[in-house]
Coordinates of C-alpha atoms and ligand atoms in Angstrom, one line a residue:
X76 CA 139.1 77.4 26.3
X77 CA 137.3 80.2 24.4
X78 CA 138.4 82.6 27.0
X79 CA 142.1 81.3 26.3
X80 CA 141.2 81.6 22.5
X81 CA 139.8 85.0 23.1
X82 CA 143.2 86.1 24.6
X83 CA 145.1 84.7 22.1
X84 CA 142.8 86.7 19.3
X85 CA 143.9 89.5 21.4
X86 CA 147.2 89.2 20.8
X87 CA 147.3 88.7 17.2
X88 CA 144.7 90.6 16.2
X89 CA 146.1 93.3 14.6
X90 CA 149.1 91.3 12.9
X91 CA 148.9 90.9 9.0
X92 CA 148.5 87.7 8.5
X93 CA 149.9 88.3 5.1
X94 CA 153.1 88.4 6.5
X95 CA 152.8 84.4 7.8
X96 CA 152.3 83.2 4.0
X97 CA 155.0 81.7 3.3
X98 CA 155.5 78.1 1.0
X99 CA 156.0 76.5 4.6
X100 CA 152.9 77.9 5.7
X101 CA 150.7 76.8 2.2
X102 CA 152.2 73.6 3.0
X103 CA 151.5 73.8 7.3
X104 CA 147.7 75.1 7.0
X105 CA 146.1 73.2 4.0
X106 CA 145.2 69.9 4.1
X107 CA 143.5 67.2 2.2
X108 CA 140.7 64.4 1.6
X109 CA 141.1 62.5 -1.2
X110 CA 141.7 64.9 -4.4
X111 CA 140.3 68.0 -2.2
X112 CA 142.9 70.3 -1.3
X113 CA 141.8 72.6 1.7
X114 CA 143.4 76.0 2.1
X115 CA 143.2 78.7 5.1
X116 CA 146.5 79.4 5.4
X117 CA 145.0 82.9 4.5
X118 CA 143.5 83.8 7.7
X119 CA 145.2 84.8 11.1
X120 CA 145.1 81.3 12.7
X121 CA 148.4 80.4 13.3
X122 CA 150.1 77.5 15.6
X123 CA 149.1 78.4 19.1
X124 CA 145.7 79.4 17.6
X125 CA 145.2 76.5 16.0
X126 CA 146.1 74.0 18.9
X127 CA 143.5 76.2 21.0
X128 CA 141.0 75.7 18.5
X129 CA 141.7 71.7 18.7
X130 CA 141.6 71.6 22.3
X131 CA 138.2 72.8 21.8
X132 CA 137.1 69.6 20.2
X133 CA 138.9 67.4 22.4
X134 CA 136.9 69.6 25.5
X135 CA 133.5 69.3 23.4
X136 CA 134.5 65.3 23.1
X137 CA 134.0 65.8 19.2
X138 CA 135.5 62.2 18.7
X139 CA 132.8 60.4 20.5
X140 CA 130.2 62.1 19.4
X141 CA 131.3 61.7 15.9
X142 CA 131.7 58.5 16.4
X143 CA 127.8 58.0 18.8
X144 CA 126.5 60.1 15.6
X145 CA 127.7 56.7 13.2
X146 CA 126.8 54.4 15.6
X147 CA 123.2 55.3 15.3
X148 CA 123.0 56.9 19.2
X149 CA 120.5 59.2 19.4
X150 CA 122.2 62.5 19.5
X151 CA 119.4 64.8 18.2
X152 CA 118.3 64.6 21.7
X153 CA 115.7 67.0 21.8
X154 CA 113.5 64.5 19.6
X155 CA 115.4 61.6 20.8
X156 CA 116.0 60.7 17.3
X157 CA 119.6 59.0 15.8
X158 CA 121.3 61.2 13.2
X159 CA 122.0 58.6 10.5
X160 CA 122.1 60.5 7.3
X161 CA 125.8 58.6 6.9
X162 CA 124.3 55.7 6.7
X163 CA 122.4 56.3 3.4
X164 CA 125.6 56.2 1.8
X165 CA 127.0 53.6 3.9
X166 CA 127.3 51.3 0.2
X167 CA 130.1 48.8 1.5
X168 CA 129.9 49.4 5.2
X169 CA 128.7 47.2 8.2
X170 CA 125.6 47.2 9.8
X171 CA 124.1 49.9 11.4
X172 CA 122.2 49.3 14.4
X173 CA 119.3 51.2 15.5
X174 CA 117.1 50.0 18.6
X175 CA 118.7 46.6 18.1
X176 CA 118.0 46.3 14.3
X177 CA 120.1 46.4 11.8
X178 CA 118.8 49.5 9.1
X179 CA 121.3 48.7 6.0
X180 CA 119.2 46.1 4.3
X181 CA 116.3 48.3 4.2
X182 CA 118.3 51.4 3.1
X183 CA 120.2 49.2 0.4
X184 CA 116.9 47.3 -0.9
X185 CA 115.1 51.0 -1.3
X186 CA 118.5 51.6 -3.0
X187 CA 117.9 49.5 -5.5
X188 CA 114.1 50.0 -5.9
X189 CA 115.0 53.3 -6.9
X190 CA 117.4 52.7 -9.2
X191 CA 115.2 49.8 -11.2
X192 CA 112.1 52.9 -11.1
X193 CA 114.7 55.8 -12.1
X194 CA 115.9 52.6 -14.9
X195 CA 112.7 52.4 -15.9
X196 CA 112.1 56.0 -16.1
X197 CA 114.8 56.8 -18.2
X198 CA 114.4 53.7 -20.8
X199 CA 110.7 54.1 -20.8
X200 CA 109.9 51.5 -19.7
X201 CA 108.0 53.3 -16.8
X202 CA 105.9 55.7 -19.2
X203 CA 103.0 58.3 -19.1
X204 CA 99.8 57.6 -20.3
X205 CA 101.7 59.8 -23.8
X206 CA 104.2 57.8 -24.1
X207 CA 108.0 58.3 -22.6
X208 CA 108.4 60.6 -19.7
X209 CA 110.3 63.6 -21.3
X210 CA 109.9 65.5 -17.9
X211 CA 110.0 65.3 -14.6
X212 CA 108.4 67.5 -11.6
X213 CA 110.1 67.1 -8.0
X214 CA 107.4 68.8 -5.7
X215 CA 109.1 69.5 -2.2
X216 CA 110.4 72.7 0.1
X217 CA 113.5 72.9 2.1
X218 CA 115.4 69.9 2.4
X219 CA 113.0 68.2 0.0
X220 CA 113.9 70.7 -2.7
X221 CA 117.1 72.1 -1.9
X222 CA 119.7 69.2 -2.5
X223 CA 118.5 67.6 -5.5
X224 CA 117.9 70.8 -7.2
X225 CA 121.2 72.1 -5.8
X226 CA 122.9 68.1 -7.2
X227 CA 120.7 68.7 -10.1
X228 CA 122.2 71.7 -11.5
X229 CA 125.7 70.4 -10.3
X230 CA 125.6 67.8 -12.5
X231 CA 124.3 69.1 -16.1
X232 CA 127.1 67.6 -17.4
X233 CA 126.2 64.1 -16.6
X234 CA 122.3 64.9 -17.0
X235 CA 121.0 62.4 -19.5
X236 CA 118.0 61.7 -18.3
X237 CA 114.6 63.5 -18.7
X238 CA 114.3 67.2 -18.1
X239 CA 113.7 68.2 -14.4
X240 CA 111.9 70.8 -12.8
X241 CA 111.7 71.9 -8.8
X242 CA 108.7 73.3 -7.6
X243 CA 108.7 74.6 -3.9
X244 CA 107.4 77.7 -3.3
X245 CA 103.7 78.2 -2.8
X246 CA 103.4 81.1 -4.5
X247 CA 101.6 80.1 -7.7
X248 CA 103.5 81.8 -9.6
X249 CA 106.3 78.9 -9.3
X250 CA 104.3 75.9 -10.0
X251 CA 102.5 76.8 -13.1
X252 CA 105.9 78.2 -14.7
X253 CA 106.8 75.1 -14.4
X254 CA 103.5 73.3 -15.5
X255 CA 103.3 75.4 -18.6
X256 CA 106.6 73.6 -19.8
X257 CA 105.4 70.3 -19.2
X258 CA 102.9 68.0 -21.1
X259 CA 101.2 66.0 -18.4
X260 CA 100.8 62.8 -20.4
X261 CA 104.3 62.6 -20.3
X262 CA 105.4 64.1 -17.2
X263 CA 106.1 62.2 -13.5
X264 CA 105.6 64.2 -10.7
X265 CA 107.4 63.2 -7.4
X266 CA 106.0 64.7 -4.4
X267 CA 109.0 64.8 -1.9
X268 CA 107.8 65.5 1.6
X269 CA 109.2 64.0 4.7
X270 CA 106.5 64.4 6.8
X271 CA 104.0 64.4 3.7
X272 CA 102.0 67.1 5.7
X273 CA 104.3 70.6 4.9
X274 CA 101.5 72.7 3.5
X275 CA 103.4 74.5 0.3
X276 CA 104.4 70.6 -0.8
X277 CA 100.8 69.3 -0.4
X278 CA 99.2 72.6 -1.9
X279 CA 101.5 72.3 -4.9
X280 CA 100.5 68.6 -5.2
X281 CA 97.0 68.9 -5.6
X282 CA 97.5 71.6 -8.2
X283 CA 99.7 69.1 -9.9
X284 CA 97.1 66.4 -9.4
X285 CA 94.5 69.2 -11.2
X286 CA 96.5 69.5 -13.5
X287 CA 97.7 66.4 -14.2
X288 CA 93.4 65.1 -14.1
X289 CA 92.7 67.3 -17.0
X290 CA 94.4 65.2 -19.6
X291 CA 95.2 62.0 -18.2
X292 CA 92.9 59.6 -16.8
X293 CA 94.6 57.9 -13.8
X294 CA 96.8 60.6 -12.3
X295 CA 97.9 58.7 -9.6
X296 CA 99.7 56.5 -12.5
X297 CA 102.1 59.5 -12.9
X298 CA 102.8 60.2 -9.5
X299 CA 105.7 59.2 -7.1
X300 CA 106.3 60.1 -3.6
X301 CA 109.6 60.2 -1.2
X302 CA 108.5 60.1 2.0
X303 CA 108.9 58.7 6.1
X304 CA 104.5 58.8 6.1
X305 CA 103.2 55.7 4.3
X306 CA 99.9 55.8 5.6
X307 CA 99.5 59.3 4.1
X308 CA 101.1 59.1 1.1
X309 CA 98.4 55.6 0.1
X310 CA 95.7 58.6 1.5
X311 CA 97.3 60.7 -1.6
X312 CA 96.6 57.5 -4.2
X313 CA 99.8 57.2 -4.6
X314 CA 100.7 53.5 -5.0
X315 CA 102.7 51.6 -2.8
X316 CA 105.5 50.5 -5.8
X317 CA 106.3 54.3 -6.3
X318 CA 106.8 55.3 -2.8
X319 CA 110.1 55.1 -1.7
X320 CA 110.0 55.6 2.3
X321 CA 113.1 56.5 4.8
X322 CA 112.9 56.7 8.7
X323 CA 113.2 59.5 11.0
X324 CA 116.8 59.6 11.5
X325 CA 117.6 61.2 8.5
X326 CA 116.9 64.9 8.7
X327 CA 115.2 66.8 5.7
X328 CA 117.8 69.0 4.9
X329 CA 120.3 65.9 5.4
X330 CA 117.6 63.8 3.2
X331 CA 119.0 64.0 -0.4
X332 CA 121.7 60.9 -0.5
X333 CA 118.4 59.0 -0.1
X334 CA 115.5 58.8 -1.5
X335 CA 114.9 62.7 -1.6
X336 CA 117.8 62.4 -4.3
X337 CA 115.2 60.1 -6.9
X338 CA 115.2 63.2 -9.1
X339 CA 119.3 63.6 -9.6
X340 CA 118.8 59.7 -10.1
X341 CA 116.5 60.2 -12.6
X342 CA 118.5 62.9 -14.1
X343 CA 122.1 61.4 -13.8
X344 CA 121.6 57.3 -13.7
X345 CA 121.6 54.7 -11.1
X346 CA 126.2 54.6 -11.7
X347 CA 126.4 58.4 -10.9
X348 CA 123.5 59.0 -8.3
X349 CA 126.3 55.6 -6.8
X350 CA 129.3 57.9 -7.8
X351 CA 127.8 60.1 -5.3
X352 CA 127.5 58.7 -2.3
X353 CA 131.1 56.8 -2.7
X354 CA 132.5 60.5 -3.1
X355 CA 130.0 61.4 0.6
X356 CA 131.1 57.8 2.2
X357 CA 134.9 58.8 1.0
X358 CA 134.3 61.7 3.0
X359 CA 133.2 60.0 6.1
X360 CA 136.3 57.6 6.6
X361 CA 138.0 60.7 6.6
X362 CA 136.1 62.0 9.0
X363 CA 136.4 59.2 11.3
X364 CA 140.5 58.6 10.7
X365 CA 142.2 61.9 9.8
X366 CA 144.0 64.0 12.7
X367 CA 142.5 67.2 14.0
X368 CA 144.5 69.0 12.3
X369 CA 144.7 67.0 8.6
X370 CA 140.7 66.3 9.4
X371 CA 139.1 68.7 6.1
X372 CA 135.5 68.7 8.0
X373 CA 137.0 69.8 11.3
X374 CA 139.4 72.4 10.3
X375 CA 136.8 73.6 8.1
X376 CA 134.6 74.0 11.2
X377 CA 137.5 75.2 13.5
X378 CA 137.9 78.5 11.0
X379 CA 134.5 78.4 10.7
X380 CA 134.3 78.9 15.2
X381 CA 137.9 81.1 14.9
X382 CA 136.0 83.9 12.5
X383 CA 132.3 83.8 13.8
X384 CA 132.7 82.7 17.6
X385 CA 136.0 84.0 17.9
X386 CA 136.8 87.1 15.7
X387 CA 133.1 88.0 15.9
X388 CA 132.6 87.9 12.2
X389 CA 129.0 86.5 12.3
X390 CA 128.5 85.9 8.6
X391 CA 130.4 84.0 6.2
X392 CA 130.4 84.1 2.3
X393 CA 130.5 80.8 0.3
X394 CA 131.9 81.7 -3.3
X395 CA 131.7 79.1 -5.7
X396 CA 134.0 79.7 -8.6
X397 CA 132.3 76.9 -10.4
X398 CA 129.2 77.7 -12.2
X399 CA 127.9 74.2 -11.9
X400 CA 127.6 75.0 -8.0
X401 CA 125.2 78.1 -8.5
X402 CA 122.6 76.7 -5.6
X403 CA 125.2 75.5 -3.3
X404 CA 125.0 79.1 -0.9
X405 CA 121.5 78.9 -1.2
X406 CA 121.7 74.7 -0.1
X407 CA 124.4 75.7 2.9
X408 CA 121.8 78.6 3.9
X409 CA 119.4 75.5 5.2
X410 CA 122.4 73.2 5.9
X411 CA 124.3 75.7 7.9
X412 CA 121.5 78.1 9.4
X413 CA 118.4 75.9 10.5
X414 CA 121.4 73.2 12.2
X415 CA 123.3 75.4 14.0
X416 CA 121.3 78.8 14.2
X417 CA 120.1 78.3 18.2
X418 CA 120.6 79.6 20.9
X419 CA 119.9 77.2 23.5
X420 CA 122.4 74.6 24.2
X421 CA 121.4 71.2 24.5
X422 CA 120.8 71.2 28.2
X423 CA 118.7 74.4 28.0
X424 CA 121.0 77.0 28.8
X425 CA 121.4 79.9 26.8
X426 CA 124.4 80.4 24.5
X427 CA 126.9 82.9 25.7
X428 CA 129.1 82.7 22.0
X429 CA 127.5 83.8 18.8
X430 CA 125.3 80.7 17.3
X431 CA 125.7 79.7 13.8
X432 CA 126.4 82.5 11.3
X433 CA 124.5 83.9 8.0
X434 CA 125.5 81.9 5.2
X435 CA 125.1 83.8 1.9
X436 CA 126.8 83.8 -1.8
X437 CA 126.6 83.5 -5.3
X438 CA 129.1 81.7 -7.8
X439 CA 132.2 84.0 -8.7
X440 CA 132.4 85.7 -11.1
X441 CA 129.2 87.2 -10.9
X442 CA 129.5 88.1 -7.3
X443 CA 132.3 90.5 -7.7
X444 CA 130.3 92.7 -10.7
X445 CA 127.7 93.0 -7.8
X446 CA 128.3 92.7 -4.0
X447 CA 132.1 92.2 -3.7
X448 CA 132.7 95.5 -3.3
X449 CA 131.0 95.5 0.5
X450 CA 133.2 92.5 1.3
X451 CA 136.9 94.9 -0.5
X452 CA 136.0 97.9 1.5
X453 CA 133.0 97.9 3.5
X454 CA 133.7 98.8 7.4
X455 CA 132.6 94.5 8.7
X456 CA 135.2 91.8 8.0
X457 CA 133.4 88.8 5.7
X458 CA 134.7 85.5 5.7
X459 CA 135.1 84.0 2.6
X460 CA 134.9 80.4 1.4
X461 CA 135.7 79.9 -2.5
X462 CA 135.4 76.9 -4.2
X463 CA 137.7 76.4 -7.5
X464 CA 137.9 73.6 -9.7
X465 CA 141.4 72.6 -12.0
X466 CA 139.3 71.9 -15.2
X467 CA 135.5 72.5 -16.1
X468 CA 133.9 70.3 -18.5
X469 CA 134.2 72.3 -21.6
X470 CA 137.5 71.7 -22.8
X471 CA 137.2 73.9 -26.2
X472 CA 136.3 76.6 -23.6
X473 CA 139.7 75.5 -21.4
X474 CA 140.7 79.5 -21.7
X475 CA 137.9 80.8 -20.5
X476 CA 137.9 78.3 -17.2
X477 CA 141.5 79.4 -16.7
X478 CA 140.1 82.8 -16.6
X479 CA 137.4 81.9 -13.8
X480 CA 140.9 80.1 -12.0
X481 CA 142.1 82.9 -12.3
X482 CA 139.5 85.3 -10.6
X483 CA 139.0 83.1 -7.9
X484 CA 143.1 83.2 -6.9
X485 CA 142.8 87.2 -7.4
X486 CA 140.0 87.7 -5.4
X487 CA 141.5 85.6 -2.5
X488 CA 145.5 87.4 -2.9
X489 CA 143.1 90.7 -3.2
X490 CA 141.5 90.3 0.2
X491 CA 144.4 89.9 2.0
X492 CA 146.9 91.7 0.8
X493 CA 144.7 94.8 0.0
X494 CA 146.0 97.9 -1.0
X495 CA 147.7 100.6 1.0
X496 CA 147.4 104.6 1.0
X497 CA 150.8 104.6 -0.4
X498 CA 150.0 102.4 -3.2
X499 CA 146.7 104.1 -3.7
X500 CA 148.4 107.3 -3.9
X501 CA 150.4 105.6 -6.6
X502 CA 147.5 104.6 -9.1
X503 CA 146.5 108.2 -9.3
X504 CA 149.2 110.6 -8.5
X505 CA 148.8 111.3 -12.7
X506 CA 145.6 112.6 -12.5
X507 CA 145.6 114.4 -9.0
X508 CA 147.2 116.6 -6.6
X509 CA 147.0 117.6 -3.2
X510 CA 144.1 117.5 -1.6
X511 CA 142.3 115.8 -4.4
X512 CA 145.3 113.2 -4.5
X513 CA 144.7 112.8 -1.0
X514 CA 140.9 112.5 -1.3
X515 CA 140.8 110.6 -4.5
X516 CA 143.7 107.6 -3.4
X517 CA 141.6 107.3 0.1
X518 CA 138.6 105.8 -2.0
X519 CA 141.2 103.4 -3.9
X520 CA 142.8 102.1 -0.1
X521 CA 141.9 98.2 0.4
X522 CA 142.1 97.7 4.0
X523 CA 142.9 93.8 3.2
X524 CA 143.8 92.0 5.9
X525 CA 140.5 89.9 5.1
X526 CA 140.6 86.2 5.6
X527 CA 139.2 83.7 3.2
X528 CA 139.6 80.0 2.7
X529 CA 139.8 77.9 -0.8
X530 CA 138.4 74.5 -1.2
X531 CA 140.4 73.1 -5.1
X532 CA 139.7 70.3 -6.8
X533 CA 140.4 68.3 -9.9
X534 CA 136.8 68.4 -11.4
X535 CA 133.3 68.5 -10.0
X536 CA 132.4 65.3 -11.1
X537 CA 129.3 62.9 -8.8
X538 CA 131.8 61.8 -6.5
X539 CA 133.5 65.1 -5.4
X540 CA 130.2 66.8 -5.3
X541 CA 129.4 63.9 -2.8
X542 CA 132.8 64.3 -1.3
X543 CA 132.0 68.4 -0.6
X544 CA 128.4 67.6 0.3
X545 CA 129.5 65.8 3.4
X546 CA 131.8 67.8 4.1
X547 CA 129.6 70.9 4.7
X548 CA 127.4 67.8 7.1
X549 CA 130.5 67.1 9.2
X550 CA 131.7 70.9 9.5
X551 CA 128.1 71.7 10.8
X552 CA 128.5 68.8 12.8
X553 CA 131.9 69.8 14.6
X554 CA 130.5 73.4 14.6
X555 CA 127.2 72.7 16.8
X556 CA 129.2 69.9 18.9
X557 CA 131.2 72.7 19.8
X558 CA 128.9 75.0 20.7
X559 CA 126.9 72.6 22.4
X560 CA 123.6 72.7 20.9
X561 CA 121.7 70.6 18.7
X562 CA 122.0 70.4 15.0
X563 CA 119.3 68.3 14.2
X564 CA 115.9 69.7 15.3
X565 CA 114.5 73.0 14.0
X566 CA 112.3 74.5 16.3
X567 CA 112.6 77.9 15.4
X568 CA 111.1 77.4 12.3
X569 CA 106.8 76.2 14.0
X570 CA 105.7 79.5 14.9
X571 CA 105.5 81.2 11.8
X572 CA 103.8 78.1 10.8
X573 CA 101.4 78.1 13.1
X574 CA 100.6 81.7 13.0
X575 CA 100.1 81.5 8.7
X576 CA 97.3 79.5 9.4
X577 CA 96.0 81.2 11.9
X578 CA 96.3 83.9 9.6
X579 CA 95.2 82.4 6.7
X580 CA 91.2 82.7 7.4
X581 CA 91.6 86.7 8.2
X582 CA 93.8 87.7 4.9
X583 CA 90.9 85.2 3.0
X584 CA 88.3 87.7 4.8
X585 CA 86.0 85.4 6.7
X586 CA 87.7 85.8 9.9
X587 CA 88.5 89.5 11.7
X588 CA 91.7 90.7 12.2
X589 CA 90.4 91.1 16.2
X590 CA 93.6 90.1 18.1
X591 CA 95.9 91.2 15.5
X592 CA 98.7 94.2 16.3
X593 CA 98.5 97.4 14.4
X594 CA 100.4 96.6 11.6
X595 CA 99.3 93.3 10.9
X596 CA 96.1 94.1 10.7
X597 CA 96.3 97.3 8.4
X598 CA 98.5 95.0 6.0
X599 CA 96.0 92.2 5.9
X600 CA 93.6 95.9 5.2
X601 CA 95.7 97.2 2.2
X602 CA 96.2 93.6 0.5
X603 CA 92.5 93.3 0.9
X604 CA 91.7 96.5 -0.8
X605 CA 94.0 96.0 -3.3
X606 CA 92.2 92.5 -4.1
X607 CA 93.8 90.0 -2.1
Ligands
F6P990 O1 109.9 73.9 8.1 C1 111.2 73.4 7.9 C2 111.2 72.0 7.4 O2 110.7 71.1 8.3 C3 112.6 71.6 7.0 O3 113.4 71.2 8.0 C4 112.3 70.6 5.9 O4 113.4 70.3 5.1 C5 111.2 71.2 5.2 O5 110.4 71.9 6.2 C6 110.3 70.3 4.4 O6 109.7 69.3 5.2 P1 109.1 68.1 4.6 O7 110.1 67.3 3.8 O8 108.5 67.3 5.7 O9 108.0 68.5 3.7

């Protein structure tokens, strides 16, 4: 099948797609989930194309292993683990069966633990030893950071709760910003850690716990942990009524519509943090019932295989025309990138397509007064993916949100319909002749031709951010089914591990750099000169 979708490309790959876009076409590639409308009719994929591309899942046998992945099978194979981040948000489903047992009362009872803590939180009732928590200090990295401060943000306008802060990097610098903000008799720190062991996560919570001992006598009072390690989390003094625990089947950077999310509960309310998952579980019937080609998720992923597998365009730009949604690239980097960037398939073989591409962005407008320029004229072909909503939440500022609308349209009409030498010629034939008209309306050419796709929507509300949450899960889903590898380990992420703590006793100076290369070792020499 790819070589018959390669051929195809061939065919039509130097046809203007703008000439396809008609009403019939807006109408024929677009489709919808819920209140989500989903647009690519501007790119080249056209019938044949598209039927090629859903052969492909029917060849990969997407359907079952969608439907293995609900079931609780144990897909991630290569740590024989189920993938069951669904079934967090599984609120009105059936059971869920995983090595015989049934996992929904557990996940619905630590449901509702966290909802009376994050209650209690928020009406004081839980306080620090200074009275009312007025802040609160999620301590995590990766998919223990990522999502709720991604939901977080998302959801200012329904923040009504106490202030929250993200720590994750273990640069010092990003802790005590955030400790110099924060009064630690009033302040809960969560320390959100999967495996409880990640080094930056447990650094950062014993400055915390420093921190935290200067002015409060029992720390461990003011402390909260989201973990899957119990055992290690009691070895922290953490007590056993604020940990909220969650199995190995749900994968960190798939953690947050758990208890990795107790911070946007915190922040939001028990009702929304709900709101939430009903928008992800909304997604996930649609998952399971829509066609191929009205399925949101899996047309997503199909233009997602068409530009980077296909076409060859191996990154793609996400381009959220919704400031609320200012950390969603950076949340898709770990979604997208440590799922599906491998290159072994999951029976060992090496890949002979491009694996995942580089996801990268930053909310419109700000992008195009910065790097939009590379992606108008610059000699590679970028993919985009903008995200628009009708309305914002600020309706005495309604003009200006028509304004962003309006961007995000332009940008999209702008990359594919581009501008021509003709037309260039056109903008500056008053100013110029001759040569200099030549040279000076070759600068102003847009090649267009440049294919994006546009996820609307009425509002960015709990449940639509839910709703687009899963759907990025499923397209990474469909994408590495496809490709035949596996989305849910992350191998390629233990050797720089390994070798920073190898490292760590040479750059503190009571090891050698014997061993090192070259240029390892004469950094770890300047840093130390210069006082590391
Ligand atoms: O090193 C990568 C990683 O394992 C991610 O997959 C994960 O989200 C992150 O580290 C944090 O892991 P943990 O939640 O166990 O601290």
């Amino acid at each position: 099948m790819w070589n018959e979708l390669k051929t195809h490309h061939n065919t039509v790959a130097d046809r203007r797609f703008e000439t396809l876009v008609d009403a019939s076409r807006a109408r024929d590639f677009s489709a919808q989930a819920g209140d989500m409308l989903f647009d690519y009719a501007k790119t080249n994929i056209d019938a044949t194309g598209r039927a090629l591309l859903v052969k492909l899942l029917d060849d990969a046998g997407v359907a079952d292993k969608r439907d293995a992945m609900f079931a609780g099978a144990p897909i991630n194979e290569t740590e024989g683990r189920a993938v069951l981040h669904t079934a967090l948000r599984n609120l009105d489903g059936g059971p869920i069966t995983v090595d015989g047992a049934d996992v929904m009362p557990e996940i619905l009872s630590t449901l509702d633990r966290m909802s009376e803590f994050a209650t209690s939180v928020r009406d004081g009732s839980f306080a620090g030893q200074g009275g009312k928590i007025t802040d609160v200090i999620n301590i995590g990295i990766g998919g223990s950071d990522l999502g709720p401060a991604m939901a977080v943000k998302a959801l200012a306008p329904y923040h009504d709760g106490p202030r929250c802060h993200f720590v994750s990097n273990v640069d010092p610098a990003d802790i005590a910003g955030v400790l110099r903000q924060c009064d630690p008799a009033t302040t809960l720190v969560i320390v959100a850690s999967k495996t409880f062991t990640t080094i930056e996560t447990m650094t950062n919570a014993r400055t915390a716990q420093a921190w935290m001992g200067q002015s409060v006598t029992d720390t461990g009072a003011q402390f909260a942990a989201l973990s899957t390690a119990e055992d290690k989390t009691a070895a922290f003094g953490i007590d056993p009524s604020r940990v909220f625990g969650f199995e190995d089947w749900v994968g960190g950077r798939y953690s947050m519509w758990g208890p990795i999310g107790l911070s946007l509960m915190i922040a939001v309310g028990g009702d929304a943090f709900r709101a939430f998952l009903r928008g992800g579980q909304a997604m996930d019937v649609h998952f399971k019932s829509a066609a191929w080609d009205e399925n949101v998720p899996a047309l997503l992923a199909l233009v997602g295989i068409w530009h980077n597998q296909i076409c060859g365009y191996s990154t793609r730009s996400v381009l959220p025309y919704d400031n609320l949604l200012s950390r969603l690239p950076a949340y898709l980097q770990q979604l997208e990138m440590e799922s599906n960037g491998k290159g072994v398939s999951m029976d060992g073989a090496d890949l002979d397509v491009n694996s995942g591409p580089v996801v990268w962005g930053e909310p419109g407008t700000n992008g195009q007064h910065a790097f939009y320029q590379l992606i108008h004229q610059g000699t590679r072909v970028i993919p985009c993916e903008f995200l628009v909503a009708a309305r914002g939440h600020e309706d005495d500022l309604h003009h200006q949100h028509q304004l962003l609308v309006a961007n995000c349209l332009a940008q999209s009409e702008a990359l594919m319909r581009g501008r021509d030498l003709d037309e260039a010629r056109g903008k500056v034939a008053d100013k110029f002749e001759g040569a200099e008209l030549e040279r000076q309306a070759k600068h102003r050419v847009f090649p267009g031709n440049r294919p994006s796709v546009t996820i609307a929507y009425p509002q960015l509300d709990p449940f639509m951010l839910g709703q687009i949450i899963a759907l990025y899960e499923h397209r990474v889903f469909v994408e590495g089914v496809v490709l035949g590898i596996n989305s849910y380990d992350q191998w390629g992420v233990e050797l720089g591990k390994e070798l920073a703590t190898a490292l760590q006793p040479v750059v503190e100076g009571t090891q050698g750099t014997d061993g090192k290369d070259g240029s390892t070792a004469a950094l770890v020499s300047f840093l130390q000169k210069n006082g590391v």
